[in-house]
C-alpha cells in the first residue's frame, strides 16, 4: 500500500523489472528512462533518470528499491537516495564490494546488510550447478613478437616515469605523462596494441569457434572487454552483437530472439554483465575482461538461472604468456571460483 520507485543501472534491467512487475501485480507500471517518461504509483527508472526525478518527485514514493545497489555510492548517483524521502528502502546486489572501498556508504543510504548468502550455498537449488574452465591460447609467432615489442616499449616508459598502477591515480598519471612526452603518441599506440593482441588474438578466435562447435544447439553468451573485439567476433562468425550502442528497442528484440532460441549465440561487451535474466543461457565464454572480481562473478551469474538438469559452464580464454594471466588471478579471488573473497 505504498507508492514505490525501483532503480536499476541499465535500460535492459528497467524493462525486465517493468515486465515482471506488470505480470505479478496485474497493473501498468511506470517507466522513466530510455526515452520513456511515465511516472505512476509504481515506477521503474535508471539511476541516471532517478537523479533527474528526485528534485521534483523526491517526496512521491514511500518505498525505494535499488537493484545492483553497489552503484549507489558512486559520485552524484548517491543523491538519488539522499534526495528521496522514502522511509522504506531495499538494496539488492550479489556483489556489494567496490574497488574504491565506498560500499560502507550503503549503510547510510539504505541501511545495514540484513541478509547475505554466498553463491556456493545457492548452487544446485536456486542457481544451476556450474563448472568453470580456463583455456590457455598461445599467441601465434608473429603476434607474440609484436606483443613483446609493444609491451616492452610501454613498460619502459611506465618505469621511467615512476608510475604505479596500483594507486588510484595511476592511469591518470600515465595519460598525463604520455601527453607531455615527445614520444607520447607512440607510447599510447604501443599500450593499445599489446592490449588488442591479448584480447583478440587469432588463437582466441579459433578457441571461440571450437567452443561454439562443441556446444552447438546450446544457448551461449560470449563476453568481451571492449566493443571492437565483440564486433570482430560478430563479423568473423556472423553472430549478433549487443553493446552500449544498441538501442533499447533493438536490445529487447535481440534478447527475445536469444531467449526463444532463434539466435543461440549472443556476443556482448559489458552491457549484459548485470542482472539481465536469460535463464536459457547455459554456456558463457569470456574472451576478455577486466581484473574486477565483481565483473567476473556477474558474468558467471548470467548463466546460472536454474533449469531441469542444467549444468552451466563458464569458459575463460586467456592469451598464454601475457599479462592476462595476472588479470585472471585477480578476478578469480572469490568463493565462486574456489577462492576466499577479498573484502
Coordinates of C-alpha atoms in Angstrom, one line a residue:
X1 CA 0.0 0.0 0.0
X2 CA 2.9 2.3 -0.7
X3 CA 4.0 4.1 -3.9
X4 CA 7.3 2.7 -5.0
X5 CA 10.3 3.6 -7.1
X6 CA 12.6 0.9 -8.4
X7 CA 16.1 1.9 -9.6
X8 CA 18.3 -0.2 -11.9
X9 CA 21.5 0.7 -13.7
X10 CA 20.6 -0.2 -17.3
X11 CA 17.7 0.0 -19.7
X12 CA 17.7 -3.8 -20.1
X13 CA 17.1 -4.2 -16.3
X14 CA 14.5 -1.5 -16.2
X15 CA 12.5 -3.2 -19.0
X16 CA 12.9 -6.5 -17.2
X17 CA 11.6 -5.1 -13.9
X18 CA 8.6 -3.4 -15.7
X19 CA 7.6 -6.7 -17.5
X20 CA 7.9 -8.8 -14.4
X21 CA 6.0 -6.4 -12.1
X22 CA 3.2 -6.0 -14.6
X23 CA 2.8 -9.8 -14.8
X24 CA 2.9 -10.2 -11.0
X25 CA 0.8 -7.2 -10.0
X26 CA -1.6 -7.1 -12.9
X27 CA -1.4 -3.3 -13.3
X28 CA 0.5 -0.8 -15.5
X29 CA 4.0 0.0 -14.3
X30 CA 5.6 3.4 -14.9
X31 CA 9.0 3.7 -16.7
X32 CA 11.4 6.6 -16.6
X33 CA 14.4 6.4 -18.9
X34 CA 15.3 5.0 -22.3
X35 CA 13.0 7.6 -23.9
X36 CA 10.1 6.9 -21.5
X37 CA 8.8 9.5 -19.0
X38 CA 5.8 7.7 -17.4
X39 CA 5.5 8.2 -13.7
X40 CA 3.0 6.0 -11.8
X41 CA 2.4 4.8 -8.3
X42 CA 4.9 2.1 -9.1
X43 CA 7.7 3.3 -11.4
X44 CA 11.0 1.8 -12.6
X45 CA 13.8 4.1 -13.6
X46 CA 17.5 4.0 -14.4
X47 CA 19.8 5.6 -11.8
X48 CA 20.6 8.4 -14.2
X49 CA 17.0 9.3 -14.7
X50 CA 16.4 8.9 -10.9
X51 CA 18.8 11.8 -10.4
X52 CA 16.6 13.9 -12.7
X53 CA 13.4 12.8 -11.0
X54 CA 14.3 13.5 -7.3
X55 CA 14.3 17.3 -7.3
X56 CA 10.7 17.3 -8.4
X57 CA 9.3 14.0 -7.1
X58 CA 11.6 13.1 -4.1
X59 CA 8.6 13.1 -1.8
X60 CA 6.3 11.0 -4.0
X61 CA 7.4 7.5 -3.1
X62 CA 7.2 5.5 0.2
X63 CA 9.4 2.6 -0.9
X64 CA 12.7 2.9 -2.7
X65 CA 14.2 -0.3 -4.2
X66 CA 17.8 -0.1 -5.5
X67 CA 18.7 -3.0 -7.8
X68 CA 22.5 -3.6 -8.2
X69 CA 22.8 -1.1 -5.3
X70 CA 26.6 -1.2 -5.4
X71 CA 26.2 1.6 -8.0
X72 CA 24.6 3.9 -5.4
X73 CA 27.7 5.3 -3.6
X74 CA 29.3 6.4 -7.0
X75 CA 29.5 10.2 -7.1
X76 CA 26.3 12.0 -7.9
X77 CA 24.4 8.7 -8.0
X78 CA 24.2 8.8 -4.2
X79 CA 22.0 11.9 -4.5
X80 CA 19.1 9.7 -5.6
X81 CA 18.9 8.1 -2.1
X82 CA 19.8 11.3 -0.3
X83 CA 17.0 13.3 -2.0
X84 CA 14.3 10.6 -1.7
X85 CA 12.1 10.8 1.4
X86 CA 11.1 7.1 1.2
X87 CA 11.2 5.7 4.7
X88 CA 11.3 2.1 3.5
X89 CA 14.4 1.1 1.5
X90 CA 15.7 -2.1 0.0
X91 CA 19.0 -2.7 -1.7
X92 CA 19.8 -5.7 -3.8
X93 CA 23.2 -6.9 -5.0
X94 CA 25.2 -10.1 -5.3
X95 CA 28.5 -8.0 -5.2
X96 CA 28.3 -5.1 -2.7
X97 CA 32.1 -4.6 -2.6
X98 CA 33.5 -1.7 -4.6
X99 CA 37.1 -1.2 -5.9
X100 CA 37.1 2.3 -4.2
X101 CA 36.0 0.9 -0.8
X102 CA 32.9 3.1 -0.7
X103 CA 30.5 0.2 -0.1
X104 CA 30.3 1.4 3.6
X105 CA 28.1 4.3 2.4
X106 CA 25.3 1.9 1.7
X107 CA 24.7 1.8 5.4
X108 CA 23.9 5.5 5.4
X109 CA 22.0 5.5 2.1
X110 CA 19.9 2.3 2.5
X111 CA 20.7 0.7 5.9
X112 CA 22.8 -2.2 7.1
X113 CA 23.0 -5.6 5.4
X114 CA 20.1 -7.7 6.6
X115 CA 20.8 -10.9 4.6
X116 CA 23.7 -12.3 2.7
X117 CA 24.1 -15.7 1.0
X118 CA 27.1 -16.9 -0.8
X119 CA 26.8 -18.3 -4.4
X120 CA 28.1 -21.7 -3.3
X121 CA 25.1 -22.0 -0.9
X122 CA 22.6 -21.5 -3.8
X123 CA 24.3 -23.8 -6.3
X124 CA 22.1 -26.7 -7.3
X125 CA 18.9 -25.2 -5.8
X126 CA 18.2 -21.5 -6.6
X127 CA 21.1 -21.5 -9.0
X128 CA 22.2 -24.1 -11.5
X129 CA 25.2 -26.2 -10.8
X130 CA 28.2 -24.9 -12.7
X131 CA 31.7 -25.6 -13.9
X132 CA 34.5 -23.1 -14.6
X133 CA 37.2 -23.9 -17.1
X134 CA 40.3 -21.9 -18.2
X135 CA 41.7 -22.3 -21.7
X136 CA 45.1 -21.0 -22.5
X137 CA 45.6 -19.9 -26.1
X138 CA 49.2 -19.3 -27.1
X139 CA 49.7 -16.4 -29.4
X140 CA 50.8 -17.1 -33.0
X141 CA 54.5 -16.4 -33.5
X142 CA 54.1 -13.0 -35.2
X143 CA 51.6 -11.9 -32.6
X144 CA 53.9 -12.9 -29.8
X145 CA 56.8 -10.9 -31.3
X146 CA 54.5 -7.9 -31.7
X147 CA 53.1 -8.2 -28.2
X148 CA 56.5 -8.4 -26.6
X149 CA 57.9 -5.5 -28.6
X150 CA 54.9 -3.2 -27.8
X151 CA 54.7 -4.2 -24.2
X152 CA 58.4 -3.6 -23.7
X153 CA 58.0 -0.1 -25.1
X154 CA 55.0 0.7 -22.9
X155 CA 56.6 -0.8 -19.7
X156 CA 59.9 1.0 -20.2
X157 CA 58.0 4.3 -20.3
X158 CA 55.9 3.4 -17.2
X159 CA 59.1 2.5 -15.2
X160 CA 60.9 5.6 -16.4
X161 CA 58.1 7.8 -15.4
X162 CA 57.7 6.1 -12.0
X163 CA 54.0 5.3 -12.5
X164 CA 52.3 2.8 -10.1
X165 CA 49.0 1.5 -11.5
X166 CA 48.1 0.2 -8.0
X167 CA 47.5 3.7 -6.9
X168 CA 44.1 5.3 -7.5
X169 CA 45.5 7.9 -9.8
X170 CA 47.9 5.6 -11.7
X171 CA 46.0 5.7 -15.0
X172 CA 45.6 9.5 -14.9
X173 CA 49.3 9.9 -14.2
X174 CA 50.1 7.6 -17.2
X175 CA 48.0 9.7 -19.5
X176 CA 49.4 12.9 -18.2
X177 CA 53.0 11.7 -18.5
X178 CA 52.4 10.5 -22.1
X179 CA 50.8 13.8 -23.1
X180 CA 54.0 15.6 -22.0
X181 CA 56.5 13.2 -23.7
X182 CA 57.6 13.8 -27.3
X183 CA 57.1 10.0 -27.9
X184 CA 53.7 10.0 -26.1
X185 CA 51.6 9.0 -29.1
X186 CA 53.9 6.1 -29.8
X187 CA 53.7 5.0 -26.2
X188 CA 49.9 5.1 -26.3
X189 CA 49.9 3.1 -29.6
X190 CA 52.2 0.5 -28.0
X191 CA 49.9 0.2 -25.0
X192 CA 46.8 -0.2 -27.1
X193 CA 48.4 -2.7 -29.5
X194 CA 49.6 -5.0 -26.8
X195 CA 46.2 -5.0 -25.2
X196 CA 44.5 -5.6 -28.6
X197 CA 46.7 -8.6 -29.2
X198 CA 45.9 -10.0 -25.7
X199 CA 42.2 -9.5 -26.0
X200 CA 41.5 -10.7 -29.6
X201 CA 44.4 -12.9 -30.8
X202 CA 43.8 -15.3 -33.7
X203 CA 44.2 -18.2 -31.2
X204 CA 41.4 -16.8 -29.1
X205 CA 39.1 -16.6 -32.1
X206 CA 39.9 -20.2 -33.0
X207 CA 39.1 -21.2 -29.4
X208 CA 35.8 -19.4 -29.5
X209 CA 34.8 -21.2 -32.8
X210 CA 35.8 -24.6 -31.3
X211 CA 33.7 -24.0 -28.1
X212 CA 30.7 -22.9 -30.2
X213 CA 31.0 -26.1 -32.2
X214 CA 31.4 -28.2 -29.0
X215 CA 28.2 -26.6 -27.6
X216 CA 26.2 -26.5 -30.8
X217 CA 22.5 -26.2 -30.0
X218 CA 23.1 -24.7 -26.5
X219 CA 22.5 -21.1 -25.7
X220 CA 25.9 -19.3 -25.4
X221 CA 26.9 -15.8 -24.3
X222 CA 30.3 -14.5 -25.5
X223 CA 31.7 -11.7 -23.3
X224 CA 34.5 -9.3 -24.3
X225 CA 36.1 -6.4 -22.5
X226 CA 35.6 -4.0 -25.4
X227 CA 33.3 -3.3 -28.3
X228 CA 36.0 -3.7 -31.0
X229 CA 36.6 -7.3 -30.0
X230 CA 32.9 -8.0 -29.8
X231 CA 32.3 -6.7 -33.3
X232 CA 35.3 -8.6 -34.6
X233 CA 33.8 -11.8 -33.4
X234 CA 30.4 -10.9 -34.7
X235 CA 31.8 -10.2 -38.2
X236 CA 34.1 -13.3 -38.2
X237 CA 31.4 -15.8 -37.3
X238 CA 28.3 -13.9 -38.4
X239 CA 26.9 -13.5 -34.9
X240 CA 24.6 -10.9 -33.4
X241 CA 26.4 -8.3 -31.2
X242 CA 24.9 -6.3 -28.3
X243 CA 26.8 -3.3 -27.0
X244 CA 26.0 0.0 -25.3
X245 CA 25.5 1.4 -28.9
X246 CA 22.5 -0.9 -29.3
X247 CA 19.2 1.0 -28.9
X248 CA 16.7 -0.1 -26.3
X249 CA 14.1 -1.4 -28.7
X250 CA 16.7 -3.4 -30.6
X251 CA 18.2 -4.8 -27.4
X252 CA 14.7 -6.0 -26.4
X253 CA 14.3 -7.8 -29.8
X254 CA 17.8 -9.3 -29.6
X255 CA 17.2 -10.7 -26.1
X256 CA 13.8 -12.1 -27.0
X257 CA 15.4 -13.8 -30.1
X258 CA 18.1 -15.3 -27.8
X259 CA 15.6 -16.5 -25.2
X260 CA 13.4 -18.1 -27.9
X261 CA 16.4 -19.9 -29.4
X262 CA 16.1 -18.1 -32.7
X263 CA 19.6 -16.8 -32.0
X264 CA 21.5 -19.4 -30.0
X265 CA 24.6 -17.2 -29.6
X266 CA 24.9 -13.6 -28.4
X267 CA 28.1 -11.6 -28.3
X268 CA 28.3 -8.7 -25.9
X269 CA 30.9 -6.4 -24.3
X270 CA 29.8 -5.2 -20.8
X271 CA 26.1 -4.3 -21.1
X272 CA 24.9 -7.8 -20.1
X273 CA 27.2 -8.1 -17.1
X274 CA 24.5 -7.1 -14.6
X275 CA 21.2 -8.7 -13.7
X276 CA 19.7 -9.4 -17.2
X277 CA 17.6 -12.5 -16.9
X278 CA 18.4 -15.0 -19.6
X279 CA 17.6 -18.4 -18.0
X280 CA 18.1 -20.3 -21.2
X281 CA 21.8 -19.4 -21.3
X282 CA 24.0 -22.3 -20.2
X283 CA 27.4 -21.5 -21.7
X284 CA 29.5 -18.4 -21.0
X285 CA 32.7 -17.7 -22.9
X286 CA 34.9 -14.9 -21.6
X287 CA 37.2 -13.8 -24.4
X288 CA 38.5 -10.8 -22.4
X289 CA 37.6 -8.9 -19.3
X290 CA 39.0 -6.6 -16.6
X291 CA 40.5 -7.6 -13.3
X292 CA 37.3 -6.9 -11.4
X293 CA 36.0 -9.7 -9.2
X294 CA 32.5 -8.2 -9.4
X295 CA 32.5 -8.3 -13.2
X296 CA 33.7 -12.0 -13.2
X297 CA 31.0 -13.0 -10.7
X298 CA 28.3 -11.1 -12.7
X299 CA 29.3 -12.8 -15.9
X300 CA 29.1 -16.2 -14.2
X301 CA 25.7 -15.2 -12.8
X302 CA 24.2 -14.7 -16.3
X303 CA 24.3 -18.5 -17.0
X304 CA 23.2 -19.6 -13.5
X305 CA 19.4 -19.3 -13.8
X306 CA 18.2 -22.8 -12.8
X307 CA 16.7 -25.4 -15.2
X308 CA 15.9 -29.1 -15.0
X309 CA 19.2 -31.0 -15.0
X310 CA 21.1 -27.8 -16.1
X311 CA 24.9 -27.7 -15.5
X312 CA 26.3 -24.4 -16.7
X313 CA 29.8 -24.0 -18.0
X314 CA 31.9 -20.8 -17.9
X315 CA 35.0 -20.8 -20.1
X316 CA 37.7 -18.2 -19.6
X317 CA 40.1 -17.9 -22.6
X318 CA 43.5 -16.5 -21.8
X319 CA 46.4 -15.4 -24.0
X320 CA 49.1 -17.6 -22.7
X321 CA 52.4 -15.9 -21.6
X322 CA 50.8 -12.5 -21.4
X323 CA 49.7 -10.1 -18.6
X324 CA 46.2 -11.5 -19.0
X325 CA 47.1 -14.4 -16.7
X326 CA 47.7 -11.9 -13.8
X327 CA 44.4 -10.2 -14.6
X328 CA 42.7 -13.6 -14.4
X329 CA 44.2 -14.4 -11.0
X330 CA 42.9 -11.1 -9.6
X331 CA 39.3 -11.5 -10.8
X332 CA 39.1 -15.1 -9.6
X333 CA 39.5 -14.1 -5.9
X334 CA 36.0 -15.1 -4.9
X335 CA 34.4 -18.2 -3.3
X336 CA 32.5 -18.7 -6.6
X337 CA 35.8 -19.7 -8.2
X338 CA 37.2 -21.7 -5.2
X339 CA 39.0 -18.9 -3.5
X340 CA 38.1 -16.8 -0.5
X341 CA 36.6 -13.4 -1.3
X342 CA 38.8 -10.5 -0.6
X343 CA 36.6 -7.9 1.0

